[in-house]
Amino acid sequence: MSSLCPIPELSTPFLSKTEPSSSSKLYRKLLLPRRVPSFCYNPSRPLKLTNALYTENVSLPKPPPRTASEQERDSISLLNERIRRDYSKRDALSIRPVMDSDEAGRYIQLVKEQQQRGLQKLKGDRAKDGKGGEKGFSYKVDPYNLRSGDYVVHKKVGIGRFVGIKFDVPKGSNEPIEYVFIEYADGMAKLPVKQAARMLYRYNLPNETKRPRTLSKLNDTTVWERRKTKGKVAIQKMVVDLMELYLHRLKQRRPPYPKAPAMAEFVAQFPYKPTPDQKQAFIDVEKDLTERETPMDRLICGDVGFGKTEVALRAIFCVVSAGKQAMVLAPTIVLAKQHFDVISERFSPYPDIRLGLLSRFQTRSEKEEYLDMIKNGHLDIIVGTHSLLGSRVVYNNLGLLVVDEEQRFGVKQKEKIASFKTSVDVLTLSATPIPRTLYLALTGFRDASLISTPPPERVPIRTHLSAYSKEKVISAIKYELDRDGQVFYVLPRIKGLEEVMEFLEQSFPDTEIAIAHGKQYSKQLEDTMEKFAQGEIRILICTNIVESGLDIQNANTIIIQDVQQFGLAQLYQLRGRVGRADKEAHAYLFYPDKSLLSDQALERLAALEECCELGQGFQLAERDMGIRGFGTIFGEQQTGDVGNVGIDLFFEMLFESLSKVDEHRVVPVPYQDVQIDVNINTHLPSDYINYLENPMEIIGEAEEAAKRDMWSLMQFAENLRRQYGKEPYSMEILLKKLYVRRMAADLGISRIYASGKMVVMNTNMSKQVYKLITESMASDIHRNALIYEGDQIKAELLLELPREQLINWIFQCLSELYASLPALIKY
């Protein structure tokens, strides 16, 4: 093999291909002052610049510090900051899958199909359109369901206040027809009911007031159009985040689990006849585990007592039979203990399957023994609370994570749960999923099975909402005790439990009463729960520690005091503690004084009163999403983007965007195919050349960084400045040309050239993409200068700029376009 290495073609990023001779002149000028020996460049060798930056024994004169005004004017630094901010927000380095355009196309099609399946399954949109066909689900509102004073959104006009429906005679007709009257900021509008049904959405804001900031104007829709555009851009950003997350999941691989031969025997132990929804959930989970190669991430949404646990048990059996470990995660020790008891009983015929419960109630030696067993694979099923997510818990061969009531965990725990989803199968059980979980399920980015059919013996729970009075409490408890039942008495805080205990002991002196809360000693809490389960304790005064999982067949009255301090999902879960048998159950919700309640608290209570039928946890979660807002995909903060257009229109825009996701793709072009035909003969100052170590190698590394991706180029530029300080203007121009070429490649622009006062960019982006990308540009100057014609983006400048100024203008323009890329699918 020859020892000679070819000198790389370094002229491309800096000089037009039409002037190859300029390249050799530039490099002769770079090399002559220092008389650097011949450099043999090997592209497979690791970059040296990064190492050189941190070499302590290199002694170089320090460049003069930049002033604040110089830093403000430095457009490369500003672009680098923007890139870093965007990458860190979306954690792009860890979640972005690397794939070519064709592969991305195939995966995007899979995502679209999944989204449609999720929407159909969860929203039950198989309603007939009257002609025998199916019609898609719509978020539009039926005008007859509106009440006077409700805020509505007209897709073209904006936000108004519904006044009412009245008959009126249209022009040129004698027949009166029904009109919907809507009040706007500058007048009243009326539109026929049929038209209103096609154009109106209910307006919901994700905050307490439910009131829009302002009503729209009939005679000036520009403000509304801007709000709608802002919402559309926000949706595009959500779509790209969802797509990247889901594509990452689709890229993960694990062998399908074999169908367990003993599964039929395990299924036969289930003492009840499964409902149709349960059967479908069983099928869904079995397919996820035994027919798919991507890790499962399925939500099982169903009311308390509707059979979610049985779905989880069958999944656990499938995974454990294949030699993997399963983890069952519960938010409270009470629920964890109940899961442990249920699983122990169900797996008792299989002595080879070992089960353990890890909780804060264990001694240190017991915990250490369990941790050792988990690490060495001596436990197959591990049940516990958030302690299972600790760094000390090391799993031997974890295959399945079952999460019960995810909304009860904190932000850090949820992040840890999310980290499992890329490597193990995850099954989430919930009666009222948190808004973000529901949002992912609605958009189809999480598989979901809805169990809404109640077991045949269950009857709805009667809900009583009223101001607190001791007489009502005594009457409710007496009714339940007279029919030989048991009572939950729930308060939002530990403080106050003793006071209630004293009041009830005076009212019912011959009745066994006890207190339960999470701060009690383990033995005391377990004994209390055990006695209540066995019927020895008739009234249990407690906090919401009993919110999830506790199944007491004989407890059919629950009293909840100070309901305004509970969340909607919490109240729904608490109410589900009763009515687990065929006896009619009662839930008494007491508030102190209605005048003290916020609008949001009143709406939560009204929603709970309305959702009194069995199997309405999912609908309640949707209501909760409308009241609280559903937050961002990767965080807990409430999003303001929904407030621009209201939740219903926001969702419809989201689904529309998802259905057209392949039309909104930017297909990049190879970096080496991009031509920048702007002739510049820039010479670096000799003192800067003398100052650099191996200038030719550094420029070669710059080229290699730009070839890889924008992140590498940004790191190179930052490292260069960290080592050598701010570069002179001529070097800045050379760097900018590298950035321009890299951004052009990512934007699908294959050639940039200037003709007089006109800058022309040949591009493969569609008109829809161009429209979206320019609508989200921050700079009016650049947006107004650009026009889209065929396969070209053109800009006519006011004057014919000198070449160096022209590169600056192109750099700024592409920076604005590139900043809009997060709003698009970038494959």
mmCIF file of C-alpha atoms in Angstrom, residues 393-730:
data_model
loop_
_atom_site.group_PDB
_atom_site.id
_atom_site.type_symbol
_atom_site.label_atom_id
_atom_site.label_comp_id
_atom_site.label_asym_id
_atom_site.label_seq_id
_atom_site.Cartn_x
_atom_site.Cartn_y
_atom_site.Cartn_z
ATOM 1 C CA VAL A 393 -31.757 -1.313 41.998
ATOM 2 C CA VAL A 394 -29.896 -3.190 39.246
ATOM 3 C CA TYR A 395 -31.966 -5.611 37.183
ATOM 4 C CA ASN A 396 -30.518 -8.825 35.860
ATOM 5 C CA ASN A 397 -32.688 -9.226 32.776
ATOM 6 C CA LEU A 398 -35.653 -6.834 32.932
ATOM 7 C CA GLY A 399 -38.224 -7.442 30.216
ATOM 8 C CA LEU A 400 -41.453 -5.766 31.359
ATOM 9 C CA LEU A 401 -42.397 -2.704 33.406
ATOM 10 C CA VAL A 402 -46.010 -2.418 34.609
ATOM 11 C CA VAL A 403 -46.874 1.086 35.876
ATOM 12 C CA ASP A 404 -50.106 1.508 37.817
ATOM 13 C CA GLU A 405 -51.571 5.037 37.938
ATOM 14 C CA GLU A 406 -48.681 6.947 36.382
ATOM 15 C CA GLN A 407 -50.238 10.307 37.309
ATOM 16 C CA ARG A 408 -49.401 9.662 40.974
ATOM 17 C CA PHE A 409 -45.652 9.723 40.358
ATOM 18 C CA GLY A 410 -43.472 12.826 40.424
ATOM 19 C CA VAL A 411 -41.655 14.398 37.491
ATOM 20 C CA LYS A 412 -38.323 12.663 38.193
ATOM 21 C CA GLN A 413 -39.998 9.274 38.516
ATOM 22 C CA LYS A 414 -41.845 9.819 35.233
ATOM 23 C CA GLU A 415 -38.570 10.683 33.526
ATOM 24 C CA LYS A 416 -37.025 7.480 34.873
ATOM 25 C CA ILE A 417 -40.050 5.500 33.677
ATOM 26 C CA ALA A 418 -39.668 7.108 30.236
ATOM 27 C CA SER A 419 -36.009 6.036 30.119
ATOM 28 C CA PHE A 420 -37.098 2.377 30.419
ATOM 29 C CA LYS A 421 -39.313 2.648 27.347
ATOM 30 C CA THR A 422 -36.459 2.466 24.859
ATOM 31 C CA SER A 423 -35.248 -0.900 26.106
ATOM 32 C CA VAL A 424 -38.084 -2.812 27.830
ATOM 33 C CA ASP A 425 -41.782 -3.409 27.245
ATOM 34 C CA VAL A 426 -43.983 -1.004 29.235
ATOM 35 C CA LEU A 427 -47.634 -1.450 30.193
ATOM 36 C CA THR A 428 -49.355 1.517 31.880
ATOM 37 C CA LEU A 429 -52.630 1.012 33.773
ATOM 38 C CA SER A 430 -54.889 3.972 34.520
ATOM 39 C CA ALA A 431 -58.523 4.825 35.150
ATOM 40 C CA THR A 432 -57.938 8.525 34.497
ATOM 41 C CA PRO A 433 -54.695 9.008 32.558
ATOM 42 C CA ILE A 434 -52.833 12.281 33.028
ATOM 43 C CA PRO A 435 -53.521 14.774 30.240
ATOM 44 C CA ARG A 436 -50.102 14.302 28.614
ATOM 45 C CA THR A 437 -50.525 10.503 28.563
ATOM 46 C CA LEU A 438 -54.015 10.931 27.148
ATOM 47 C CA TYR A 439 -52.660 13.343 24.538
ATOM 48 C CA LEU A 440 -50.060 10.818 23.374
ATOM 49 C CA ALA A 441 -52.716 8.124 23.235
ATOM 50 C CA LEU A 442 -55.157 10.321 21.309
ATOM 51 C CA THR A 443 -52.528 11.136 18.705
ATOM 52 C CA GLY A 444 -51.666 7.461 18.371
ATOM 53 C CA PHE A 445 -48.091 7.843 19.542
ATOM 54 C CA ARG A 446 -48.852 5.510 22.387
ATOM 55 C CA ASP A 447 -50.698 2.286 21.798
ATOM 56 C CA ALA A 448 -53.830 2.202 23.906
ATOM 57 C CA SER A 449 -56.630 -0.193 24.799
ATOM 58 C CA LEU A 450 -59.809 1.194 26.324
ATOM 59 C CA ILE A 451 -61.828 -1.006 28.710
ATOM 60 C CA SER A 452 -65.139 0.823 29.040
ATOM 61 C CA THR A 453 -67.569 -2.092 29.505
ATOM 62 C CA PRO A 454 -68.366 -2.637 33.207
ATOM 63 C CA PRO A 455 -68.580 -6.154 34.671
ATOM 64 C CA PRO A 456 -72.221 -7.307 34.503
ATOM 65 C CA GLU A 457 -72.843 -7.093 38.274
ATOM 66 C CA ARG A 458 -71.595 -3.511 38.696
ATOM 67 C CA VAL A 459 -74.054 -0.627 39.211
ATOM 68 C CA PRO A 460 -73.293 3.122 38.914
ATOM 69 C CA ILE A 461 -72.158 5.055 42.000
ATOM 70 C CA ARG A 462 -74.596 7.728 43.188
ATOM 71 C CA THR A 463 -72.717 11.003 43.635
ATOM 72 C CA HIS A 464 -73.949 13.670 46.082
ATOM 73 C CA LEU A 465 -72.311 17.112 45.906
ATOM 74 C CA SER A 466 -73.147 19.668 48.600
ATOM 75 C CA ALA A 467 -71.840 22.084 51.229
ATOM 76 C CA TYR A 468 -70.505 20.367 54.360
ATOM 77 C CA SER A 469 -72.771 19.795 57.330
ATOM 78 C CA LYS A 470 -72.384 17.414 60.275
ATOM 79 C CA GLU A 471 -76.018 16.309 59.952
ATOM 80 C CA LYS A 472 -75.472 15.136 56.344
ATOM 81 C CA VAL A 473 -72.306 13.250 57.342
ATOM 82 C CA ILE A 474 -74.054 11.473 60.210
ATOM 83 C CA SER A 475 -77.040 10.597 58.005
ATOM 84 C CA ALA A 476 -74.816 9.147 55.251
ATOM 85 C CA ILE A 477 -72.762 7.030 57.665
ATOM 86 C CA LYS A 478 -75.851 5.804 59.553
ATOM 87 C CA TYR A 479 -77.457 4.652 56.283
ATOM 88 C CA GLU A 480 -74.377 2.565 55.397
ATOM 89 C CA LEU A 481 -73.905 1.092 58.871
ATOM 90 C CA ASP A 482 -77.614 0.149 59.013
ATOM 91 C CA ARG A 483 -77.146 -2.019 55.922
ATOM 92 C CA ASP A 484 -74.084 -3.616 57.550
ATOM 93 C CA GLY A 485 -71.581 -1.828 55.283
ATOM 94 C CA GLN A 486 -68.313 0.052 55.789
ATOM 95 C CA VAL A 487 -67.335 3.688 55.207
ATOM 96 C CA PHE A 488 -64.289 5.557 53.875
ATOM 97 C CA TYR A 489 -63.916 9.093 55.271
ATOM 98 C CA VAL A 490 -61.247 10.947 53.255
ATOM 99 C CA LEU A 491 -59.522 14.269 54.008
ATOM 100 C CA PRO A 492 -56.873 16.018 51.880
ATOM 101 C CA ARG A 493 -54.310 16.299 54.716
ATOM 102 C CA ILE A 494 -53.184 14.441 57.836
ATOM 103 C CA LYS A 495 -54.009 17.519 59.876
ATOM 104 C CA GLY A 496 -57.694 17.215 60.731
ATOM 105 C CA LEU A 497 -57.909 13.404 60.895
ATOM 106 C CA GLU A 498 -57.890 13.374 64.724
ATOM 107 C CA GLU A 499 -60.592 16.049 64.844
ATOM 108 C CA VAL A 500 -62.873 13.986 62.585
ATOM 109 C CA MET A 501 -62.080 10.885 64.679
ATOM 110 C CA GLU A 502 -63.258 12.679 67.816
ATOM 111 C CA PHE A 503 -66.480 13.838 66.132
ATOM 112 C CA LEU A 504 -67.310 10.359 64.765
ATOM 113 C CA GLU A 505 -66.530 8.581 68.066
ATOM 114 C CA GLN A 506 -69.050 10.867 69.770
ATOM 115 C CA SER A 507 -71.653 10.253 67.035
ATOM 116 C CA PHE A 508 -71.108 6.468 66.746
ATOM 117 C CA PRO A 509 -69.762 5.323 70.147
ATOM 118 C CA ASP A 510 -70.314 1.603 69.508
ATOM 119 C CA THR A 511 -68.595 1.527 66.102
ATOM 120 C CA GLU A 512 -64.961 0.539 65.451
ATOM 121 C CA ILE A 513 -63.175 3.527 63.862
ATOM 122 C CA ALA A 514 -59.526 3.870 62.802
ATOM 123 C CA ILE A 515 -57.123 6.308 61.104
ATOM 124 C CA ALA A 516 -54.781 5.534 58.183
ATOM 125 C CA HIS A 517 -52.164 7.744 56.524
ATOM 126 C CA GLY A 518 -48.758 7.402 54.883
ATOM 127 C CA LYS A 519 -46.717 8.723 57.829
ATOM 128 C CA GLN A 520 -47.722 5.863 60.129
ATOM 129 C CA TYR A 521 -45.338 3.052 61.034
ATOM 130 C CA SER A 522 -45.497 0.138 58.621
ATOM 131 C CA LYS A 523 -46.892 -2.369 61.114
ATOM 132 C CA GLN A 524 -49.567 0.045 62.316
ATOM 133 C CA LEU A 525 -50.694 0.892 58.747
ATOM 134 C CA GLU A 526 -50.714 -2.755 57.628
ATOM 135 C CA ASP A 527 -52.707 -3.853 60.693
ATOM 136 C CA THR A 528 -55.278 -1.073 60.158
ATOM 137 C CA MET A 529 -55.730 -1.954 56.470
ATOM 138 C CA GLU A 530 -55.965 -5.651 57.262
ATOM 139 C CA LYS A 531 -58.666 -5.091 59.901
ATOM 140 C CA PHE A 532 -60.638 -2.818 57.577
ATOM 141 C CA ALA A 533 -60.411 -5.393 54.753
ATOM 142 C CA GLN A 534 -61.719 -8.084 57.132
ATOM 143 C CA GLY A 535 -64.616 -5.889 58.318
ATOM 144 C CA GLU A 536 -63.428 -5.425 61.927
ATOM 145 C CA ILE A 537 -63.071 -1.658 61.369
ATOM 146 C CA ARG A 538 -66.325 -0.117 60.124
ATOM 147 C CA ILE A 539 -65.189 3.481 59.458
ATOM 148 C CA LEU A 540 -61.729 4.275 58.066
ATOM 149 C CA ILE A 541 -60.644 7.923 58.363
ATOM 150 C CA CYS A 542 -57.785 8.432 55.935
ATOM 151 C CA THR A 543 -55.922 10.597 53.443
ATOM 152 C CA ASN A 544 -55.869 9.817 49.732
ATOM 153 C CA ILE A 545 -53.500 6.936 50.493
ATOM 154 C CA VAL A 546 -56.519 4.758 49.621
ATOM 155 C CA GLU A 547 -56.937 6.463 46.232
ATOM 156 C CA SER A 548 -55.636 3.567 44.161
ATOM 157 C CA GLY A 549 -56.194 -0.126 44.269
ATOM 158 C CA LEU A 550 -57.831 -0.819 47.612
ATOM 159 C CA ASP A 551 -60.647 -3.280 46.910
ATOM 160 C CA ILE A 552 -63.095 -3.682 49.822
ATOM 161 C CA GLN A 553 -66.308 -5.303 48.601
ATOM 162 C CA ASN A 554 -68.317 -4.302 51.684
ATOM 163 C CA ALA A 555 -67.284 -0.612 51.674
ATOM 164 C CA ASN A 556 -69.968 1.165 49.663
ATOM 165 C CA THR A 557 -70.029 4.691 51.055
ATOM 166 C CA ILE A 558 -67.227 7.211 50.732
ATOM 167 C CA ILE A 559 -67.259 10.698 52.263
ATOM 168 C CA ILE A 560 -64.735 13.182 50.873
ATOM 169 C CA GLN A 561 -64.291 16.413 52.794
ATOM 170 C CA ASP A 562 -62.831 19.613 51.268
ATOM 171 C CA VAL A 563 -63.156 18.228 47.729
ATOM 172 C CA GLN A 564 -61.888 21.501 46.272
ATOM 173 C CA GLN A 565 -58.374 20.484 47.332
ATOM 174 C CA PHE A 566 -58.374 17.304 45.233
ATOM 175 C CA GLY A 567 -57.706 16.962 41.511
ATOM 176 C CA LEU A 568 -60.391 15.657 39.179
ATOM 177 C CA ALA A 569 -58.592 12.374 38.541
ATOM 178 C CA GLN A 570 -58.013 11.936 42.292
ATOM 179 C CA LEU A 571 -61.712 12.423 43.048
ATOM 180 C CA TYR A 572 -62.663 9.963 40.337
ATOM 181 C CA GLN A 573 -60.237 7.397 41.730
ATOM 182 C CA LEU A 574 -61.408 7.930 45.293
ATOM 183 C CA ARG A 575 -65.016 7.522 44.261
ATOM 184 C CA GLY A 576 -64.010 4.239 42.630
ATOM 185 C CA ARG A 577 -63.067 2.784 46.026
ATOM 186 C CA VAL A 578 -66.762 2.023 46.552
ATOM 187 C CA GLY A 579 -69.255 0.183 44.387
ATOM 188 C CA ARG A 580 -66.977 -2.802 43.792
ATOM 189 C CA ALA A 581 -69.857 -5.233 44.329
ATOM 190 C CA ASP A 582 -73.509 -5.454 43.220
ATOM 191 C CA LYS A 583 -74.705 -3.139 46.019
ATOM 192 C CA GLU A 584 -75.568 0.489 45.183
ATOM 193 C CA ALA A 585 -72.740 2.726 46.368
ATOM 194 C CA HIS A 586 -72.776 6.384 47.454
ATOM 195 C CA ALA A 587 -70.079 9.067 47.171
ATOM 196 C CA TYR A 588 -70.621 12.240 49.241
ATOM 197 C CA LEU A 589 -68.490 15.189 48.112
ATOM 198 C CA PHE A 590 -68.466 18.034 50.602
ATOM 199 C CA TYR A 591 -67.062 21.528 50.044
ATOM 200 C CA PRO A 592 -66.853 24.275 52.726
ATOM 201 C CA ASP A 593 -68.650 27.123 50.953
ATOM 202 C CA LYS A 594 -69.294 27.508 47.229
ATOM 203 C CA SER A 595 -68.385 31.195 47.319
ATOM 204 C CA LEU A 596 -64.829 30.233 48.342
ATOM 205 C CA LEU A 597 -64.300 27.911 45.363
ATOM 206 C CA SER A 598 -62.406 28.942 42.226
ATOM 207 C CA ASP A 599 -64.011 28.588 38.789
ATOM 208 C CA GLN A 600 -61.674 25.687 38.090
ATOM 209 C CA ALA A 601 -62.706 23.852 41.285
ATOM 210 C CA LEU A 602 -66.406 24.362 40.469
ATOM 211 C CA GLU A 603 -65.883 23.010 36.976
ATOM 212 C CA ARG A 604 -64.050 19.951 38.286
ATOM 213 C CA LEU A 605 -66.966 19.167 40.612
ATOM 214 C CA ALA A 606 -69.521 19.697 37.853
ATOM 215 C CA ALA A 607 -67.551 17.353 35.575
ATOM 216 C CA LEU A 608 -67.429 14.680 38.280
ATOM 217 C CA GLU A 609 -71.176 14.995 38.877
ATOM 218 C CA GLU A 610 -71.852 14.621 35.135
ATOM 219 C CA CYS A 611 -69.527 11.612 34.737
ATOM 220 C CA CYS A 612 -71.509 9.417 37.098
ATOM 221 C CA GLU A 613 -71.954 6.447 34.752
ATOM 222 C CA LEU A 614 -69.583 3.491 34.857
ATOM 223 C CA GLY A 615 -66.615 3.493 32.486
ATOM 224 C CA GLN A 616 -66.303 7.253 32.102
ATOM 225 C CA GLY A 617 -62.756 7.662 33.393
ATOM 226 C CA PHE A 618 -61.492 8.313 29.894
ATOM 227 C CA GLN A 619 -64.108 10.996 29.213
ATOM 228 C CA LEU A 620 -63.289 12.515 32.604
ATOM 229 C CA ALA A 621 -59.595 12.639 31.713
ATOM 230 C CA GLU A 622 -60.555 14.521 28.554
ATOM 231 C CA ARG A 623 -62.531 17.006 30.635
ATOM 232 C CA ASP A 624 -59.550 17.353 32.941
ATOM 233 C CA MET A 625 -57.425 18.117 29.902
ATOM 234 C CA GLY A 626 -59.823 20.889 28.980
ATOM 235 C CA ILE A 627 -59.785 22.331 32.497
ATOM 236 C CA ARG A 628 -56.111 22.004 33.391
ATOM 237 C CA GLY A 629 -54.442 22.019 29.990
ATOM 238 C CA PHE A 630 -52.489 19.011 28.851
ATOM 239 C CA GLY A 631 -48.946 20.273 29.212
ATOM 240 C CA THR A 632 -46.084 19.744 26.825
ATOM 241 C CA ILE A 633 -45.025 16.337 25.623
ATOM 242 C CA PHE A 634 -41.794 16.164 27.577
ATOM 243 C CA GLY A 635 -42.581 18.324 30.607
ATOM 244 C CA GLU A 636 -45.144 19.283 33.174
ATOM 245 C CA GLN A 637 -45.499 22.965 32.295
ATOM 246 C CA GLN A 638 -48.787 24.110 30.814
ATOM 247 C CA THR A 639 -48.638 25.122 27.199
ATOM 248 C CA GLY A 640 -49.871 28.545 26.114
ATOM 249 C CA ASP A 641 -50.156 27.581 22.456
ATOM 250 C CA VAL A 642 -53.539 25.940 23.009
ATOM 251 C CA GLY A 643 -54.924 29.199 24.366
ATOM 252 C CA ASN A 644 -54.446 30.864 21.004
ATOM 253 C CA VAL A 645 -57.170 28.811 19.319
ATOM 254 C CA GLY A 646 -58.794 26.685 22.046
ATOM 255 C CA ILE A 647 -58.284 22.974 22.660
ATOM 256 C CA ASP A 648 -60.844 21.634 20.173
ATOM 257 C CA LEU A 649 -59.518 23.491 17.136
ATOM 258 C CA PHE A 650 -55.957 22.825 18.327
ATOM 259 C CA PHE A 651 -56.585 19.079 18.307
ATOM 260 C CA GLU A 652 -58.247 19.169 14.911
ATOM 261 C CA MET A 653 -55.287 21.102 13.511
ATOM 262 C CA LEU A 654 -52.986 18.558 15.131
ATOM 263 C CA PHE A 655 -54.741 15.580 13.557
ATOM 264 C CA GLU A 656 -54.805 17.355 10.202
ATOM 265 C CA SER A 657 -51.088 18.005 10.502
ATOM 266 C CA LEU A 658 -50.404 14.366 11.370
ATOM 267 C CA SER A 659 -52.433 13.138 8.398
ATOM 268 C CA LYS A 660 -50.349 15.314 6.071
ATOM 269 C CA VAL A 661 -47.018 14.752 7.748
ATOM 270 C CA ASP A 662 -45.387 13.359 4.606
ATOM 271 C CA GLU A 663 -46.260 16.572 2.743
ATOM 272 C CA HIS A 664 -44.365 18.594 5.325
ATOM 273 C CA ARG A 665 -40.998 16.926 4.955
ATOM 274 C CA VAL A 666 -37.741 18.644 4.177
ATOM 275 C CA VAL A 667 -35.552 16.200 2.298
ATOM 276 C CA PRO A 668 -31.903 17.256 2.745
ATOM 277 C CA VAL A 669 -29.390 17.097 -0.110
ATOM 278 C CA PRO A 670 -25.864 15.674 0.309
ATOM 279 C CA TYR A 671 -23.465 18.311 1.590
ATOM 280 C CA GLN A 672 -20.983 17.694 -1.218
ATOM 281 C CA ASP A 673 -23.687 18.366 -3.855
ATOM 282 C CA VAL A 674 -24.378 21.925 -2.630
ATOM 283 C CA GLN A 675 -22.919 24.653 -4.833
ATOM 284 C CA ILE A 676 -22.309 28.141 -3.451
ATOM 285 C CA ASP A 677 -21.535 30.214 -6.529
ATOM 286 C CA VAL A 678 -20.417 33.421 -4.861
ATOM 287 C CA ASN A 679 -16.856 34.344 -5.853
ATOM 288 C CA ILE A 680 -14.765 35.532 -2.928
ATOM 289 C CA ASN A 681 -10.984 35.918 -2.850
ATOM 290 C CA THR A 682 -10.424 36.242 0.873
ATOM 291 C CA HIS A 683 -6.885 36.128 2.283
ATOM 292 C CA LEU A 684 -6.225 35.461 5.926
ATOM 293 C CA PRO A 685 -3.934 37.961 7.704
ATOM 294 C CA SER A 686 -0.365 36.673 8.052
ATOM 295 C CA ASP A 687 -0.292 37.286 11.828
ATOM 296 C CA TYR A 688 -3.390 35.048 12.247
ATOM 297 C CA ILE A 689 -1.781 32.349 10.069
ATOM 298 C CA ASN A 690 1.341 32.523 12.248
ATOM 299 C CA TYR A 691 -0.862 32.371 15.320
ATOM 300 C CA LEU A 692 -2.645 29.158 14.242
ATOM 301 C CA GLU A 693 -1.167 25.717 14.742
ATOM 302 C CA ASN A 694 -1.321 23.801 11.429
ATOM 303 C CA PRO A 695 -3.760 26.145 9.653
ATOM 304 C CA MET A 696 -4.292 23.759 6.747
ATOM 305 C CA GLU A 697 -5.214 20.936 9.117
ATOM 306 C CA ILE A 698 -7.619 23.204 11.000
ATOM 307 C CA ILE A 699 -9.373 24.222 7.788
ATOM 308 C CA GLY A 700 -9.566 20.566 6.773
ATOM 309 C CA GLU A 701 -11.177 19.742 10.106
ATOM 310 C CA ALA A 702 -13.667 22.569 9.585
ATOM 311 C CA GLU A 703 -14.652 21.027 6.258
ATOM 312 C CA GLU A 704 -15.026 17.562 7.806
ATOM 313 C CA ALA A 705 -17.171 18.957 10.646
ATOM 314 C CA ALA A 706 -19.460 20.712 8.154
ATOM 315 C CA LYS A 707 -19.799 17.484 6.151
ATOM 316 C CA ARG A 708 -21.035 15.584 9.202
ATOM 317 C CA ASP A 709 -23.791 17.840 10.542
ATOM 318 C CA MET A 710 -24.625 21.244 11.975
ATOM 319 C CA TRP A 711 -23.912 20.175 15.554
ATOM 320 C CA SER A 712 -20.336 19.159 14.641
ATOM 321 C CA LEU A 713 -19.757 22.425 12.779
ATOM 322 C CA MET A 714 -21.057 24.425 15.737
ATOM 323 C CA GLN A 715 -18.763 22.529 18.122
ATOM 324 C CA PHE A 716 -15.803 23.096 15.794
ATOM 325 C CA ALA A 717 -16.425 26.860 15.625
ATOM 326 C CA GLU A 718 -16.809 27.114 19.398
ATOM 327 C CA ASN A 719 -13.666 25.061 20.017
ATOM 328 C CA LEU A 720 -11.696 27.163 17.533
ATOM 329 C CA ARG A 721 -12.685 30.334 19.350
ATOM 330 C CA ARG A 722 -12.003 28.809 22.735
ATOM 331 C CA GLN A 723 -8.468 27.968 21.609
ATOM 332 C CA TYR A 724 -7.555 30.968 19.473
ATOM 333 C CA GLY A 725 -10.070 33.681 20.338
ATOM 334 C CA LYS A 726 -12.326 35.543 17.917
ATOM 335 C CA GLU A 727 -11.188 35.021 14.335
ATOM 336 C CA PRO A 728 -10.423 37.954 11.992
ATOM 337 C CA TYR A 729 -13.124 39.100 9.577
ATOM 338 C CA SER A 730 -11.732 37.138 6.607
#
